[in-house]
Each structure stands twice: as structure tokens, then as C-alpha cells.
Tab-separated table of C-alpha atoms and ligand atoms in Angstrom:
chain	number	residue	atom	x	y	z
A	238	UNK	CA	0.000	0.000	0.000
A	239	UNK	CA	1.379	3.135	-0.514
A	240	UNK	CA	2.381	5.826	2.457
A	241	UNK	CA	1.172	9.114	2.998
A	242	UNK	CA	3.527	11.363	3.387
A	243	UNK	CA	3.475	15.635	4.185
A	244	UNK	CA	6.608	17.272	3.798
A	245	UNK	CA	5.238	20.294	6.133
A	246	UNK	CA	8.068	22.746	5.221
A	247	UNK	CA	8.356	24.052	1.645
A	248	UNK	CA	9.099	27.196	-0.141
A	249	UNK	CA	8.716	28.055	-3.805
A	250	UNK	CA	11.826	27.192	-5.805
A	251	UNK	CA	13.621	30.073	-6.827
A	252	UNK	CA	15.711	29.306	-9.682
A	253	UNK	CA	12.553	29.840	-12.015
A	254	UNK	CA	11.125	32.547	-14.418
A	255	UNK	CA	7.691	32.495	-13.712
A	256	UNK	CA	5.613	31.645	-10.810
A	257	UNK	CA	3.500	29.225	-12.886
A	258	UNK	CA	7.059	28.043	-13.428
A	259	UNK	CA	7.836	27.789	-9.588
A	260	UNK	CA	4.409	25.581	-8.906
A	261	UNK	CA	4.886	23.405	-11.541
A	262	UNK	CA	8.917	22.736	-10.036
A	263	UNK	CA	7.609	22.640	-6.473
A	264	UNK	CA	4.051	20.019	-7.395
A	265	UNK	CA	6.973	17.804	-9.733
A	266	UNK	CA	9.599	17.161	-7.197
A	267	UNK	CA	6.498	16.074	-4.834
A	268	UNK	CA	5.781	13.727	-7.594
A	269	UNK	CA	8.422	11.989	-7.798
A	270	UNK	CA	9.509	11.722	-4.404
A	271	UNK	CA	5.938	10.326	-3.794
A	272	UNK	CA	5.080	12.900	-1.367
A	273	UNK	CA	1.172	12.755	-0.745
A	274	UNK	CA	0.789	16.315	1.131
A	275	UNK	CA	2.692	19.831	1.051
A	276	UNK	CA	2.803	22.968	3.242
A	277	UNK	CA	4.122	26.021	1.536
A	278	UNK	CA	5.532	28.813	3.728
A	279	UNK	CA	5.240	31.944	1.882
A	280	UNK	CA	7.577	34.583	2.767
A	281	UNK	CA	7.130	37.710	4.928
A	282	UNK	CA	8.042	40.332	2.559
A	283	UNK	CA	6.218	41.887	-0.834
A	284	UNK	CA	8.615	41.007	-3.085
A	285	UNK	CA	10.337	37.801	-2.856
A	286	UNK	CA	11.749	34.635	-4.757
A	287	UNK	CA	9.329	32.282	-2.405
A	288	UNK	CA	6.373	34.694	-2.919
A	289	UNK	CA	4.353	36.749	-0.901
A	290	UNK	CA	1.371	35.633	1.654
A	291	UNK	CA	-1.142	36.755	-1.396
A	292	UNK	CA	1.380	35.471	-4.170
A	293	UNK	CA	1.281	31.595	-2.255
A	294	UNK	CA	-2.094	31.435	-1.475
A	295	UNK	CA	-3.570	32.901	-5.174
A	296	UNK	CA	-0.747	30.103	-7.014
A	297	UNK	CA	-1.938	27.447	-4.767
A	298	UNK	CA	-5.765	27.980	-5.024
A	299	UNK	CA	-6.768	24.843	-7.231
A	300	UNK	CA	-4.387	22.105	-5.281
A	301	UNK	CA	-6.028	20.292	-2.978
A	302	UNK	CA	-3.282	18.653	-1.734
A	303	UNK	CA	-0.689	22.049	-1.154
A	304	UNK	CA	-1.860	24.403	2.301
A	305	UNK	CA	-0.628	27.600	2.887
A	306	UNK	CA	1.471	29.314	5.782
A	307	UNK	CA	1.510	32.952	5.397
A	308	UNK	CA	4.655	34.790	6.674
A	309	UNK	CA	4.419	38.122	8.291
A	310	UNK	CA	6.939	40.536	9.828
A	311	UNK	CA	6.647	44.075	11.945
A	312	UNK	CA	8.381	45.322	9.191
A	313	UNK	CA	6.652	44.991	5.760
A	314	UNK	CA	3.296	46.883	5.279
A	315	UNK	CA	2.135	45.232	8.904
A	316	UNK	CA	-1.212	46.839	9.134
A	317	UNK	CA	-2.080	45.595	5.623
A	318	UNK	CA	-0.811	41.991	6.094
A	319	UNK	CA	-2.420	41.399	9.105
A	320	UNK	CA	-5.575	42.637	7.247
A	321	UNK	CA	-4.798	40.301	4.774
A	322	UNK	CA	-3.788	37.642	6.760
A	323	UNK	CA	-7.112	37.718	8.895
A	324	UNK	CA	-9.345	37.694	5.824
A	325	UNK	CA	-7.449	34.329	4.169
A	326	UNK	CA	-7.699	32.958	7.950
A	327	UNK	CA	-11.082	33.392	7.519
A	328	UNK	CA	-11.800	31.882	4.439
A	329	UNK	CA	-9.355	29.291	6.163
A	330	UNK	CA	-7.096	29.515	3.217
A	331	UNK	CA	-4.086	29.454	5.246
A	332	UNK	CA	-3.199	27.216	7.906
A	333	UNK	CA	-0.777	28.926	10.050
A	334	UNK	CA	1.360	31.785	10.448
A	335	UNK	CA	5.231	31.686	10.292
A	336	UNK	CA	7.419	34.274	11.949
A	337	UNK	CA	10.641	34.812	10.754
A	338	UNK	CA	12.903	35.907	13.917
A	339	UNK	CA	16.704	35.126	13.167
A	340	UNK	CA	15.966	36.029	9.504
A	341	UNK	CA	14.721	39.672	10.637
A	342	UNK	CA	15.833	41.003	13.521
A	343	UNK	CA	12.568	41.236	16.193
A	344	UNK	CA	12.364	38.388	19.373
A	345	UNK	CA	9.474	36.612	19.123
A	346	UNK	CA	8.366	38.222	22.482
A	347	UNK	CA	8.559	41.432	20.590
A	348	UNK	CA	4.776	43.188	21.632
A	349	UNK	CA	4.755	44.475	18.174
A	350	UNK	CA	3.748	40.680	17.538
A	351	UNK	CA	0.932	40.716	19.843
A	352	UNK	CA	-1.889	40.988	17.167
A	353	UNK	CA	-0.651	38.178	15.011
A	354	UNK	CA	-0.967	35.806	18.405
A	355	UNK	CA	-4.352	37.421	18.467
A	356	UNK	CA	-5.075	36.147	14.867
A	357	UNK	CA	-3.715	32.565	16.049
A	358	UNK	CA	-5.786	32.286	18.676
A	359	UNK	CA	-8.880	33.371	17.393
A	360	UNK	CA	-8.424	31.358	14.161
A	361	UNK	CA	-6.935	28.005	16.086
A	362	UNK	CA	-3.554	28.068	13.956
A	363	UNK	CA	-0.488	27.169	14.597
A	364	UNK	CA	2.445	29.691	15.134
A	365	UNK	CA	5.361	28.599	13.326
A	366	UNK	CA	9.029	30.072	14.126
A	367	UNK	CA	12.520	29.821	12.525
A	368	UNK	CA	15.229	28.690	15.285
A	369	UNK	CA	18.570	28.291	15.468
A	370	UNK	CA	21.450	27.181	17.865
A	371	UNK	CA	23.644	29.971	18.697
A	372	UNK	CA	23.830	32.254	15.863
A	373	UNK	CA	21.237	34.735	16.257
A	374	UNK	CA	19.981	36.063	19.679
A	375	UNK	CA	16.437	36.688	17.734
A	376	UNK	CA	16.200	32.988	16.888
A	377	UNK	CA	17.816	31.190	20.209
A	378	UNK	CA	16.502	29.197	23.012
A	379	UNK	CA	16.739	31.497	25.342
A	380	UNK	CA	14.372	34.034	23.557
A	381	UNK	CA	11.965	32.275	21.848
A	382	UNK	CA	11.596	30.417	25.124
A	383	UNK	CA	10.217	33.327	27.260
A	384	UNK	CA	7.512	33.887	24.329
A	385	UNK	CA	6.198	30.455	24.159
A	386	UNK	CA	5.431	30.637	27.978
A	387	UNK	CA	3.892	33.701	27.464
A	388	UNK	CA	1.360	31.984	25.071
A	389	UNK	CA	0.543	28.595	26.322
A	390	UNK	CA	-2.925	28.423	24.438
A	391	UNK	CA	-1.348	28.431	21.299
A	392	UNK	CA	0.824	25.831	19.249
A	393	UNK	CA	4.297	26.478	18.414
A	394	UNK	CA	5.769	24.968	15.696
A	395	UNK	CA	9.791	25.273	16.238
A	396	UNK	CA	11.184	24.602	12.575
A	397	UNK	CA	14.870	23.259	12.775
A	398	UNK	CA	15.021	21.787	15.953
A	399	UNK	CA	17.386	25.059	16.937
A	400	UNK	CA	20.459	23.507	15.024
A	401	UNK	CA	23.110	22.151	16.048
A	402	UNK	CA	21.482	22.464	19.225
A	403	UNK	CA	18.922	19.883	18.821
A	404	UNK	CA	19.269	18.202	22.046
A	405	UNK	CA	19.213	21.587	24.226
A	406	UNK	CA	16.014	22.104	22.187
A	407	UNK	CA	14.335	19.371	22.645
A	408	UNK	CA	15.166	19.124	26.597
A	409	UNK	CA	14.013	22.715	26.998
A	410	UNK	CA	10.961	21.839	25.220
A	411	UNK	CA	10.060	18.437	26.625
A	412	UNK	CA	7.525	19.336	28.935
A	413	UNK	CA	6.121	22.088	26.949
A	414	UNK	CA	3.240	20.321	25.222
A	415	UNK	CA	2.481	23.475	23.585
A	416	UNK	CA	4.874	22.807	21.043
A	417	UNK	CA	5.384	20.512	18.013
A	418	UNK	CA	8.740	20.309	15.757
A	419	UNK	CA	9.543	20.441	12.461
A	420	UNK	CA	12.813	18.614	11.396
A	421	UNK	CA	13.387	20.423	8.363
A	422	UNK	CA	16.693	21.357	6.912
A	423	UNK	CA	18.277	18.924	9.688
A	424	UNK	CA	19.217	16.524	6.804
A	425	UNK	CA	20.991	18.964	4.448
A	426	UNK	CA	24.675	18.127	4.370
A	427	UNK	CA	26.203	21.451	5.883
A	428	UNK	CA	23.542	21.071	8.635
A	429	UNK	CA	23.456	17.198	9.397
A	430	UNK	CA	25.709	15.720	12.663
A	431	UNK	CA	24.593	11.863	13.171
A	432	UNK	CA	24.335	13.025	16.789
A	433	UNK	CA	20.822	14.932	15.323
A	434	UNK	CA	19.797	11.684	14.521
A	435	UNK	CA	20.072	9.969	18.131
A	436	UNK	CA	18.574	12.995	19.597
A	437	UNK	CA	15.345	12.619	17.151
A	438	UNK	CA	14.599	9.151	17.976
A	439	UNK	CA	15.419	9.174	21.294
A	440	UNK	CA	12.474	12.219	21.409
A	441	UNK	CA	10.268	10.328	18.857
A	442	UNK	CA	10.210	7.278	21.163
A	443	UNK	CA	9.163	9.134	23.898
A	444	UNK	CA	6.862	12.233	22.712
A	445	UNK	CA	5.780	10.245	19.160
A	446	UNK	CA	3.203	12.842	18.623
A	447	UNK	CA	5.582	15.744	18.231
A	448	UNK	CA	7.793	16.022	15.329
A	449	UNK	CA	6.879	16.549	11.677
A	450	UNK	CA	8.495	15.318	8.441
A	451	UNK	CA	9.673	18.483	6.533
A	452	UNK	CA	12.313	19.350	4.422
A	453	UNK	CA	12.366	22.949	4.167
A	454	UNK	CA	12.742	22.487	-0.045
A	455	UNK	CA	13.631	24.278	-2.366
A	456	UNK	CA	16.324	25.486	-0.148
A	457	UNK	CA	17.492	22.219	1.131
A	458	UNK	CA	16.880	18.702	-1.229
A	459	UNK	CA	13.521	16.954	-0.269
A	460	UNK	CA	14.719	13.641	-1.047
A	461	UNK	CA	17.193	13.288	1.254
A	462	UNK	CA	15.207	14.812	3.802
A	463	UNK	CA	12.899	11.866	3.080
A	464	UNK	CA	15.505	9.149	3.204
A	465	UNK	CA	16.578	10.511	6.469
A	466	UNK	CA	13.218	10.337	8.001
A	467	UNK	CA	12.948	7.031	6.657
A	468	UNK	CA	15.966	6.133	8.382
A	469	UNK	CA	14.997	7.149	11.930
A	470	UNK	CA	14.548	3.804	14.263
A	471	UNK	CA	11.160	4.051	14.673
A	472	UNK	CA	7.469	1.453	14.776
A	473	UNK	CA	5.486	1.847	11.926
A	474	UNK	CA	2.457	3.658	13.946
A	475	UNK	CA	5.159	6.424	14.891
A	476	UNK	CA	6.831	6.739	11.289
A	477	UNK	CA	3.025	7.259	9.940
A	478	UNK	CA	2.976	10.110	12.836
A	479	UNK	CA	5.927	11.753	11.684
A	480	UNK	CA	5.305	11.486	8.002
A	481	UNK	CA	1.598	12.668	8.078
A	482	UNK	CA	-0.412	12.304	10.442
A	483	UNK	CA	0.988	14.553	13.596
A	484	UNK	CA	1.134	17.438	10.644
A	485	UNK	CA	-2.706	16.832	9.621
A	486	UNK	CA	-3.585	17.608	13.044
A	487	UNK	CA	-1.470	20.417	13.728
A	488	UNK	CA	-2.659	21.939	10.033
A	489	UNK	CA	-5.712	20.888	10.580
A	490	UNK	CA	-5.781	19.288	6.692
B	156	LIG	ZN1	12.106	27.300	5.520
């Protein structure tokens, strides 16, 4: 029988002309690495290679099988987005909302951020974050940390497992069941220590409902994100968890 699978961390490609261009890249490569299920995360800015919130969600209209995450920053036409934002929330064309700390420089504690935690909890969506080890004090344990508590009705969705850190993150995280991982990017080949992959399964086995397959393509390669998921010691029930269905309930698809 074949597996479903969601990768739930992709961009647009952006080594294309066109956008058509980019959708038709992004929907092949799903193809053929029999992936079932996509998120795209647009970006938070107007003009970008990954597209805008409107630029995602318009592309993506007629696929069924592709959901949207709209990004959204303090510093690009806020007022508007969040209008924006609110209105595909309603018409529950996006799924959740990705801040882009690290990236841009704001903490996610930053009050400026307080209406789009507004917009998550009143539309049930996840808030999704980019983390990293060390390397940015917007994007590090110890300040996306002190948000999260501040929130504890809403789901987090830490993407990258706060490389290299991995196993700080996930031990400052354990008991917060308020948040959900995504393991994308982990695999790519600047990124990857087999250490990551100890620290994964060791979580998986004991929290199997909280990581999600993702592979953070076009930026990083979407196979071998898949073969290292498919590598993970694991039971079948979790591998089905961490391939689709933990991201299905946190997306709500
Ligand atoms: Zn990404």
C-alpha cells in the first residue's frame, strides 16, 4: 500500500522565471519523491523569490493537496498583512502563520507581535518560528523560550530543531506540550551531525506525537530529507505520525 507522506516545510523554488514556473517545479519534485501532502511557507516580505502571503495562497488555489502558511513581519506593510492575513484565515485559506525571527531582527516576544498571536488564537492556527542554535539572539533558546510561555494556548511549531542544538532544544521543550517540531533542513549536508539523529529518535520514542516530516525544499533537497526520516529507528504507527499524520492535526488538513 502506498504511504502518505506531508513534507510540512516548503518554499517556492527560486531558480525559475515564472511563478507558474515555480508551482509546476515545487508540485513535480512532490511527484516523484511520492510525497502525498505539502505545506508552503510563503515569505514575509512583498517582493520575494518564495512569494508573498497573497502570491502563495492565489498560485496554490486549485491544489487540494498544497496548504498555505503565510509569513508576516513588523516590518513589511504590517497593518495591511495582518488585514490580509485575517481575511485568508477566515476563508481558512491558510493554515498557520510563520514568523521569521533570526531572519529579521525582532524576538518573538517582541509586543509588536501581539496581534498576530491574536489572529492565532482566534483562528486556532499554529504559530510557526525559525530557530537556530547559537547564531542569532532573535532565533535562540533562550528568547523564543520566554515567548512560548507567554502563550501557552497556542501551538508552536519550532522549525529546525534550533540547530546544532537539537538536544538543548528538545530538553528545553520536553515538557512544553504546547509545542510541536519540524525537522526540516536537519538533513541537508552542511547542517546534518549523526548526533541529530540519536537525539530525534530518542524524542520520537518518547513524545511520538511531536515532530513533523519536513524538508524545508527548495532550499534544502527533499529527497534526502525523506531518506533521512525514513531512516529514523522508529514502529510503523510512529513513522506514519511523523510522516503525516501529527502534521494533519497540527494543520488541521
Ligand atoms: Zn524554511
Amino acid at each position: 500500500m502506498k504511504r502518505n507522506i506531508l513534507d510540512a516545510h516548503m518554499h517556492l523554488p527560486y531558480d525559475c522565471k515564472s511563478f507558474a514556473d515555480k508551482r509546476s517545479t515545487l508540485l513535480k519534485e512532490m511527484q516523484t519523491n511520492q510525497i502525498t501532502k505539502g505545506i508552503v511557507i510563503s515569505d514575509s516580505s512583498l517582493e520575494s523569490t518564495i512569494g508573498s502571503l497573497q502570491e502563495c495562497v492565489e498560485l496554490f488555489a486549485h491544489d487540494e493537496h498544497i496548504a498555505i502558511v503565510g509569513g508576516i513581519s513588523p516590518f513589511f506593510t504590517y497593518e495591511k498583512q495582518l488585514r490580509l492575513l485575517e481575511k485568508y484565515l477566515q476563508e481558512k485559506r491558510v493554515v498557520g502563520i510563520k514568523l521569521f525571527c533570526g531572519h529579521e531582527q525582532f524576538y518573538l516576544y517582541d509586543e509588536r507581535l501581539l496581534p498576530v498571536y491574536d489572529l492565532a488564537r482566534t483562528y486556532q492556527v499554529p504559530i510557526l518560528y525559525h530557530s537556530e542554535g547559537h547564531t542569532s539572539p532573535y532565533a535562540c533558546l533562550a528568547s523564543t523560550q520566554m515567548a512560548v510561555k507567554q502563550h501557552p494556548d497556542i501551538t508552536f511549531v519550532c522549525c529546525h530543531c534550533h540547530y546544532p542544538d537539537v538536544a538543548d532544544c528538545f530538553a528545553a521543550y520536553e515538557d512544553t506540550t504546547n509545542m510541536i517540531f519540524d525537522m526540516s533542513s536537519l538533513a541537508d549536508q552542511w547542517i546534518y551531525l549523526p548526533s541529530m539523529k540519536k537525539e530525534i529518535e530518542k524524542f520520537l520514542y518518547k513524545h511520538p506525537n511531536r515532530i513533523m516530516f519536513g524538508s524545508d525544499y527548495a532550499g534544502c533537497n527533499q529527497l534526502d530529507h525523506l531518506q533521512f526520516a525514513l531512516s529514523l529507528a522508529m514502529d510503523e504507527q510512529t513513522k506514519n505520525k511523523l510522516l503525516y499524520e501529527t502534521a494533519c492535526k497540527v494543520y488541521k488538513i
